[in-house]
């Protein structure tokens, strides 16, 4: 079973220590009052590139063999930004493939880090096919956004920090997409505290991992526009790592409407004074909507802040969810 061992996650923590921020775990008085148990927010949106993805990307790049010519990846935005940053720090060329669904602010952010950008196709799967072509034709090393042992181990360092900072944690709410984040966090948390409940949270519109879990194997789904755009894309029909890990380690999956996601973004800004993207708000949204009812100390992982400012403003002003997310 391809679950990344705790020792690999601990080695990743040492490897990336100088490359990433050890983000804080902060108590939320408002959410704690609302659900009547202690709620803490893991502030991973404060990571150097504005999202958790830097941990996995840095671990993967720092694990590459000498003489690597360059790296390539498909991304919905945040992995591309993280890989571009990590590659620049290591002096490597970087190419990122993005679909036309990726918001313009995320495309610009990747370009600003010096990466070569290919905008290709109408879905993450289309972008992945372009990345595969460049890997084959140009001899680049693929660093995929989630289905990669070094990526999973890097993201798992978040789980180490959560257990260290909150030993009595009973549940961790984690955004669920391709599974790299939740597979790593779950592997670390379950190894250190086996009784902690790991809850994956995603959107109703095009959640590929949720559909694959229901089917019992990886499946393709239509990629739809959503406020949680970072959670879009497939998991790969030839998935090697994350599907089995999620099936083994994740206790529950919660799916949210666009209205519930927008309510979470709004709440986090109004009550916590933090700017997050839709994908990062889903844990809080699950608590606000009552779709997850905690029984003890709970952590919601805020995974990224790279939201288009105009979209964020429309959400704060109460725009209809279908207007901003569909």
Tab-separated table of C-alpha atoms in Angstrom:
chain	number	residue	atom	x	y	z
A	1	UNK	CA	0.000	0.000	0.000
A	2	UNK	CA	1.636	3.295	-1.085
A	3	UNK	CA	1.328	5.292	2.155
A	4	UNK	CA	4.369	7.511	2.684
A	5	UNK	CA	6.191	6.404	5.865
A	6	UNK	CA	6.487	8.745	8.838
A	7	UNK	CA	10.293	8.606	8.546
A	8	UNK	CA	10.103	10.070	5.025
A	9	UNK	CA	7.928	12.926	6.275
A	10	UNK	CA	10.330	13.612	9.126
A	11	UNK	CA	13.256	13.673	6.688
A	12	UNK	CA	11.297	16.048	4.466
A	13	UNK	CA	10.805	18.379	7.446
A	14	UNK	CA	14.565	18.573	7.913
A	15	UNK	CA	15.222	18.982	4.189
A	16	UNK	CA	12.843	21.914	3.698
A	17	UNK	CA	13.322	23.630	7.067
A	18	UNK	CA	15.105	26.651	5.600
A	19	UNK	CA	12.868	26.809	2.517
A	20	UNK	CA	9.426	27.135	4.117
A	21	UNK	CA	7.681	28.911	6.968
A	22	UNK	CA	6.549	26.917	10.007
A	23	UNK	CA	3.043	28.326	9.951
A	24	UNK	CA	1.160	29.017	13.191
A	25	UNK	CA	-1.801	27.122	14.593
A	26	UNK	CA	-4.164	29.728	16.028
A	27	UNK	CA	-7.256	29.287	18.183
A	28	UNK	CA	-10.492	30.657	16.723
A	29	UNK	CA	-12.641	32.061	19.512
A	30	UNK	CA	-15.586	32.665	17.172
A	31	UNK	CA	-15.648	29.161	15.679
A	32	UNK	CA	-15.070	27.586	19.087
A	33	UNK	CA	-18.139	29.370	20.426
A	34	UNK	CA	-20.164	28.417	17.373
A	35	UNK	CA	-19.511	24.650	17.530
A	36	UNK	CA	-18.906	24.372	21.308
A	37	UNK	CA	-15.489	22.703	21.012
A	38	UNK	CA	-11.999	24.205	20.616
A	39	UNK	CA	-11.291	25.052	16.960
A	40	UNK	CA	-7.840	25.975	15.686
A	41	UNK	CA	-6.835	27.259	12.258
A	42	UNK	CA	-3.621	26.053	10.623
A	43	UNK	CA	-2.466	29.212	8.854
A	44	UNK	CA	-0.819	27.603	5.848
A	45	UNK	CA	-2.103	30.411	3.628
A	46	UNK	CA	0.739	32.439	5.173
A	47	UNK	CA	3.303	30.179	3.472
A	48	UNK	CA	5.902	31.982	1.330
A	49	UNK	CA	4.092	31.440	-1.954
A	50	UNK	CA	0.677	31.922	-0.392
A	51	UNK	CA	-0.217	28.208	-0.229
A	52	UNK	CA	0.858	24.883	1.271
A	53	UNK	CA	2.201	23.653	-2.068
A	54	UNK	CA	5.686	25.032	-1.402
A	55	UNK	CA	6.373	22.250	1.089
A	56	UNK	CA	5.949	19.444	-1.424
A	57	UNK	CA	7.567	21.339	-4.282
A	58	UNK	CA	10.627	22.232	-2.202
A	59	UNK	CA	11.008	18.657	-0.983
A	60	UNK	CA	10.754	17.296	-4.526
A	61	UNK	CA	13.212	19.799	-6.009
A	62	UNK	CA	15.736	19.326	-3.201
A	63	UNK	CA	15.524	15.553	-3.776
A	64	UNK	CA	16.383	15.741	-7.497
A	65	UNK	CA	19.654	14.182	-8.696
A	66	UNK	CA	22.566	16.402	-9.777
A	67	UNK	CA	22.498	17.327	-13.443
A	68	UNK	CA	18.730	17.738	-13.703
A	69	UNK	CA	18.053	20.003	-16.723
A	70	UNK	CA	14.741	21.420	-15.642
A	71	UNK	CA	11.338	20.584	-14.212
A	72	UNK	CA	7.816	20.620	-15.622
A	73	UNK	CA	4.356	20.301	-14.091
A	74	UNK	CA	0.685	20.837	-14.731
A	75	UNK	CA	-1.098	22.915	-12.136
A	76	UNK	CA	-4.292	24.714	-11.186
A	77	UNK	CA	-2.044	27.563	-10.055
A	78	UNK	CA	-0.661	27.075	-6.578
A	79	UNK	CA	1.597	24.110	-7.351
A	80	UNK	CA	2.942	25.973	-10.371
A	81	UNK	CA	3.748	28.965	-8.225
A	82	UNK	CA	5.428	26.792	-5.603
A	83	UNK	CA	7.459	24.777	-8.114
A	84	UNK	CA	8.545	27.939	-9.916
A	85	UNK	CA	9.740	29.378	-6.602
A	86	UNK	CA	11.548	26.193	-5.539
A	87	UNK	CA	13.172	25.765	-8.969
A	88	UNK	CA	14.355	29.369	-9.015
A	89	UNK	CA	15.908	28.928	-5.568
A	90	UNK	CA	17.711	25.813	-6.838
A	91	UNK	CA	18.805	27.437	-10.119
A	92	UNK	CA	16.677	25.155	-12.303
A	93	UNK	CA	14.592	25.960	-15.362
A	94	UNK	CA	10.867	25.478	-14.780
A	95	UNK	CA	7.893	25.065	-17.128
A	96	UNK	CA	4.312	25.150	-15.847
A	97	UNK	CA	1.282	24.002	-17.859
A	98	UNK	CA	-2.051	25.585	-16.951
A	99	UNK	CA	-5.519	25.219	-18.417
A	100	UNK	CA	-7.724	28.107	-19.492
A	101	UNK	CA	-9.756	27.604	-16.283
A	102	UNK	CA	-6.893	28.863	-14.116
A	103	UNK	CA	-7.579	32.439	-12.913
A	104	UNK	CA	-5.460	35.131	-14.557
A	105	UNK	CA	-3.936	36.252	-11.252
A	106	UNK	CA	-2.490	32.781	-10.709
A	107	UNK	CA	-1.072	32.633	-14.241
A	108	UNK	CA	0.594	36.015	-13.726
A	109	UNK	CA	2.033	34.927	-10.376
A	110	UNK	CA	3.717	31.895	-11.953
A	111	UNK	CA	5.159	34.028	-14.750
A	112	UNK	CA	6.460	36.567	-12.227
A	113	UNK	CA	8.624	33.852	-10.678
A	114	UNK	CA	10.440	33.323	-13.971
A	115	UNK	CA	8.779	30.113	-15.101
A	116	UNK	CA	7.904	29.409	-18.719
A	117	UNK	CA	4.113	29.110	-18.861
A	118	UNK	CA	2.045	27.055	-21.312
A	119	UNK	CA	-1.704	27.763	-21.162
A	120	UNK	CA	-3.253	24.737	-22.817
A	121	UNK	CA	-6.721	23.215	-23.017
A	122	UNK	CA	-9.927	23.501	-21.049
A	123	UNK	CA	-9.112	21.290	-18.079
A	124	UNK	CA	-6.369	20.166	-15.732
A	125	UNK	CA	-6.243	16.899	-17.664
A	126	UNK	CA	-5.473	18.848	-20.868
A	127	UNK	CA	-2.710	20.744	-19.082
A	128	UNK	CA	-1.307	17.460	-17.804
A	129	UNK	CA	-1.137	16.059	-21.324
A	130	UNK	CA	0.887	19.098	-22.389
A	131	UNK	CA	3.232	18.607	-19.428
A	132	UNK	CA	3.659	14.951	-20.423
A	133	UNK	CA	4.571	16.036	-23.959
A	134	UNK	CA	7.205	18.488	-22.730
A	135	UNK	CA	8.650	15.891	-20.380
A	136	UNK	CA	9.014	13.488	-23.298
A	137	UNK	CA	10.150	15.935	-25.987
A	138	UNK	CA	12.454	18.173	-23.955
A	139	UNK	CA	13.848	15.778	-21.369
A	140	UNK	CA	12.418	17.671	-18.414
A	141	UNK	CA	11.774	16.038	-15.038
A	142	UNK	CA	8.094	15.908	-14.102
A	143	UNK	CA	7.191	17.126	-10.631
A	144	UNK	CA	3.453	16.458	-10.466
A	145	UNK	CA	1.196	18.444	-8.150
A	146	UNK	CA	0.132	15.581	-5.889
A	147	UNK	CA	0.737	11.977	-7.032
A	148	UNK	CA	4.416	11.813	-6.098
A	149	UNK	CA	6.067	10.414	-2.962
A	150	UNK	CA	8.255	13.475	-2.336
A	151	UNK	CA	5.278	15.815	-2.791
A	152	UNK	CA	3.171	13.821	-0.323
A	153	UNK	CA	6.020	13.710	2.197
A	154	UNK	CA	6.526	17.464	1.951
A	155	UNK	CA	2.838	18.195	2.517
A	156	UNK	CA	2.886	15.742	5.404
A	157	UNK	CA	5.122	18.086	7.379
A	158	UNK	CA	1.945	20.093	8.096
A	159	UNK	CA	0.612	17.071	9.983
A	160	UNK	CA	3.761	16.879	12.101
A	161	UNK	CA	3.291	20.503	13.123
A	162	UNK	CA	-0.399	20.087	13.927
A	163	UNK	CA	0.182	17.179	16.328
A	164	UNK	CA	3.160	18.899	17.927
A	165	UNK	CA	1.216	22.130	18.479
A	166	UNK	CA	-2.112	20.540	19.503
A	167	UNK	CA	-1.524	17.087	21.028
A	168	UNK	CA	-5.192	16.680	22.017
A	169	UNK	CA	-6.524	17.228	18.491
A	170	UNK	CA	-9.436	14.907	17.641
A	171	UNK	CA	-10.192	15.925	14.024
A	172	UNK	CA	-8.416	17.646	11.155
A	173	UNK	CA	-10.388	19.178	8.262
A	174	UNK	CA	-8.284	19.153	5.087
A	175	UNK	CA	-9.103	20.468	1.593
A	176	UNK	CA	-9.397	17.489	-0.757
A	177	UNK	CA	-8.405	17.549	-4.415
A	178	UNK	CA	-5.803	15.246	-5.970
A	179	UNK	CA	-4.966	14.003	-2.508
A	180	UNK	CA	-1.343	15.037	-2.049
A	181	UNK	CA	-2.121	17.323	0.875
A	182	UNK	CA	-4.521	15.048	2.715
A	183	UNK	CA	-2.459	11.898	2.046
A	184	UNK	CA	0.591	13.535	3.622
A	185	UNK	CA	-1.248	15.131	6.534
A	186	UNK	CA	-3.149	11.915	7.263
A	187	UNK	CA	-0.001	9.779	7.094
A	188	UNK	CA	1.769	12.004	9.611
A	189	UNK	CA	-1.181	12.517	11.949
A	190	UNK	CA	-2.315	8.884	11.967
A	191	UNK	CA	1.247	7.667	12.608
A	192	UNK	CA	1.545	9.918	15.659
A	193	UNK	CA	-2.083	9.897	16.865
A	194	UNK	CA	-4.037	7.036	15.262
A	195	UNK	CA	-7.426	8.001	16.717
A	196	UNK	CA	-7.531	11.464	15.125
A	197	UNK	CA	-10.305	11.751	12.558
A	198	UNK	CA	-9.165	12.979	9.116
A	199	UNK	CA	-11.923	14.675	7.127
A	200	UNK	CA	-11.509	15.601	3.476
A	201	UNK	CA	-13.550	18.580	2.315
A	202	UNK	CA	-14.258	19.456	-1.305
A	203	UNK	CA	-16.868	21.057	-3.554
A	204	UNK	CA	-19.911	19.395	-5.084
A	205	UNK	CA	-18.908	20.644	-8.547
A	206	UNK	CA	-16.363	18.240	-10.047
A	207	UNK	CA	-14.716	16.636	-6.997
A	208	UNK	CA	-12.630	13.938	-8.683
A	209	UNK	CA	-11.272	12.191	-5.594
A	210	UNK	CA	-14.726	11.921	-4.048
A	211	UNK	CA	-16.090	10.433	-7.276
A	212	UNK	CA	-13.165	8.004	-7.449
A	213	UNK	CA	-13.697	6.862	-3.859
A	214	UNK	CA	-17.362	6.177	-4.623
A	215	UNK	CA	-16.389	4.196	-7.730
A	216	UNK	CA	-13.651	2.265	-5.944
A	217	UNK	CA	-11.016	3.303	-8.495
A	218	UNK	CA	-9.741	6.497	-10.158
A	219	UNK	CA	-12.267	7.999	-12.570
A	220	UNK	CA	-12.432	11.081	-14.752
A	221	UNK	CA	-14.980	13.786	-13.990
A	222	UNK	CA	-15.981	16.923	-15.836
A	223	UNK	CA	-13.990	19.872	-14.527
A	224	UNK	CA	-16.400	22.691	-13.675
A	225	UNK	CA	-15.879	26.272	-12.630
A	226	UNK	CA	-16.046	26.644	-8.864
A	227	UNK	CA	-15.054	29.043	-6.104
A	228	UNK	CA	-12.713	26.282	-4.940
A	229	UNK	CA	-10.761	26.363	-8.223
A	230	UNK	CA	-7.597	25.001	-6.591
A	231	UNK	CA	-9.499	21.773	-5.879
A	232	UNK	CA	-10.320	21.189	-9.559
A	233	UNK	CA	-8.831	18.618	-11.908
A	234	UNK	CA	-8.614	14.842	-12.009
A	235	UNK	CA	-6.532	12.466	-9.896
A	236	UNK	CA	-5.127	10.548	-12.884
A	237	UNK	CA	-6.408	7.173	-14.029
A	238	UNK	CA	-2.948	5.730	-13.372
A	239	UNK	CA	-2.781	7.227	-9.867
A	240	UNK	CA	0.016	5.536	-7.898
A	241	UNK	CA	0.064	7.171	-4.477
A	242	UNK	CA	-2.781	9.353	-3.366
A	243	UNK	CA	-5.922	7.358	-4.192
A	244	UNK	CA	-4.924	4.333	-2.114
A	245	UNK	CA	-3.614	6.541	0.688
A	246	UNK	CA	-6.835	8.556	0.848
A	247	UNK	CA	-8.953	5.398	0.756
A	248	UNK	CA	-6.931	3.930	3.619
A	249	UNK	CA	-6.424	6.957	5.864
A	250	UNK	CA	-9.299	9.405	5.373
A	251	UNK	CA	-12.276	8.811	7.653
A	252	UNK	CA	-14.890	10.997	5.977
A	253	UNK	CA	-15.420	13.155	2.890
A	254	UNK	CA	-17.675	16.238	2.958
A	255	UNK	CA	-18.870	18.022	-0.188
A	256	UNK	CA	-20.007	21.655	-0.178
A	257	UNK	CA	-22.216	23.858	-2.315
A	258	UNK	CA	-20.842	27.035	-3.852
A	259	UNK	CA	-22.966	29.065	-1.420
A	260	UNK	CA	-21.396	27.251	1.533
A	261	UNK	CA	-17.893	27.866	0.191
A	262	UNK	CA	-18.566	31.567	-0.321
A	263	UNK	CA	-19.969	31.792	3.221
A	264	UNK	CA	-16.700	30.364	4.508
A	265	UNK	CA	-14.568	32.873	2.608
A	266	UNK	CA	-16.736	35.681	3.964
A	267	UNK	CA	-16.665	34.394	7.535
A	268	UNK	CA	-12.885	33.984	7.589
A	269	UNK	CA	-12.452	37.577	6.460
A	270	UNK	CA	-15.083	39.084	8.733
A	271	UNK	CA	-14.376	37.072	11.894
A	272	UNK	CA	-10.729	36.006	11.529
A	273	UNK	CA	-9.514	38.962	9.424
A	274	UNK	CA	-7.777	36.635	6.973
A	275	UNK	CA	-7.957	36.578	3.164
A	276	UNK	CA	-8.229	33.042	1.771
A	277	UNK	CA	-9.251	31.460	-1.509
A	278	UNK	CA	-12.297	29.252	-1.833
A	279	UNK	CA	-10.339	26.004	-1.576
A	280	UNK	CA	-8.813	27.149	1.700
A	281	UNK	CA	-12.149	28.020	3.259
A	282	UNK	CA	-13.752	24.598	2.891
A	283	UNK	CA	-12.865	23.311	6.365
A	284	UNK	CA	-14.427	26.343	8.000
A	285	UNK	CA	-17.368	26.080	5.592
A	286	UNK	CA	-17.954	22.491	6.730
A	287	UNK	CA	-18.202	23.699	10.322
A	288	UNK	CA	-20.428	26.674	9.509
A	289	UNK	CA	-22.828	24.579	7.436
A	290	UNK	CA	-23.031	21.792	9.995
A	291	UNK	CA	-21.900	19.237	7.426
A	292	UNK	CA	-19.212	18.230	9.925
A	293	UNK	CA	-20.046	18.239	13.627
A	294	UNK	CA	-16.895	18.070	15.768
A	295	UNK	CA	-16.767	16.277	19.120
A	296	UNK	CA	-13.457	17.598	20.385
A	297	UNK	CA	-10.517	19.848	19.546
A	298	UNK	CA	-10.615	20.405	15.784
A	299	UNK	CA	-8.192	21.888	13.241
A	300	UNK	CA	-9.276	23.470	9.954
A	301	UNK	CA	-6.427	23.831	7.493
A	302	UNK	CA	-6.405	27.154	5.611
A	303	UNK	CA	-4.452	26.044	2.575
A	304	UNK	CA	-3.987	29.179	0.450
A	305	UNK	CA	-4.657	32.882	-0.002
A	306	UNK	CA	-4.178	33.297	-3.765
A	307	UNK	CA	-7.658	34.484	-4.633
A	308	UNK	CA	-8.369	37.062	-7.323
A	309	UNK	CA	-8.961	40.341	-5.417
A	310	UNK	CA	-11.992	41.279	-7.511
A	311	UNK	CA	-13.592	37.893	-6.847
A	312	UNK	CA	-12.883	38.211	-3.127
A	313	UNK	CA	-14.557	41.616	-3.079
A	314	UNK	CA	-17.652	40.270	-4.850
A	315	UNK	CA	-17.921	37.459	-2.305
A	316	UNK	CA	-17.602	39.913	0.589
A	317	UNK	CA	-20.346	42.033	-0.958
A	318	UNK	CA	-22.674	39.033	-0.925
A	319	UNK	CA	-22.797	38.173	-4.615
A	320	UNK	CA	-24.809	35.081	-5.454
A	321	UNK	CA	-22.675	31.941	-5.393
A	322	UNK	CA	-23.715	30.969	-8.895
A	323	UNK	CA	-22.645	34.385	-10.181
A	324	UNK	CA	-19.113	34.159	-8.772
A	325	UNK	CA	-18.517	30.430	-8.948
A	326	UNK	CA	-20.415	28.854	-11.785
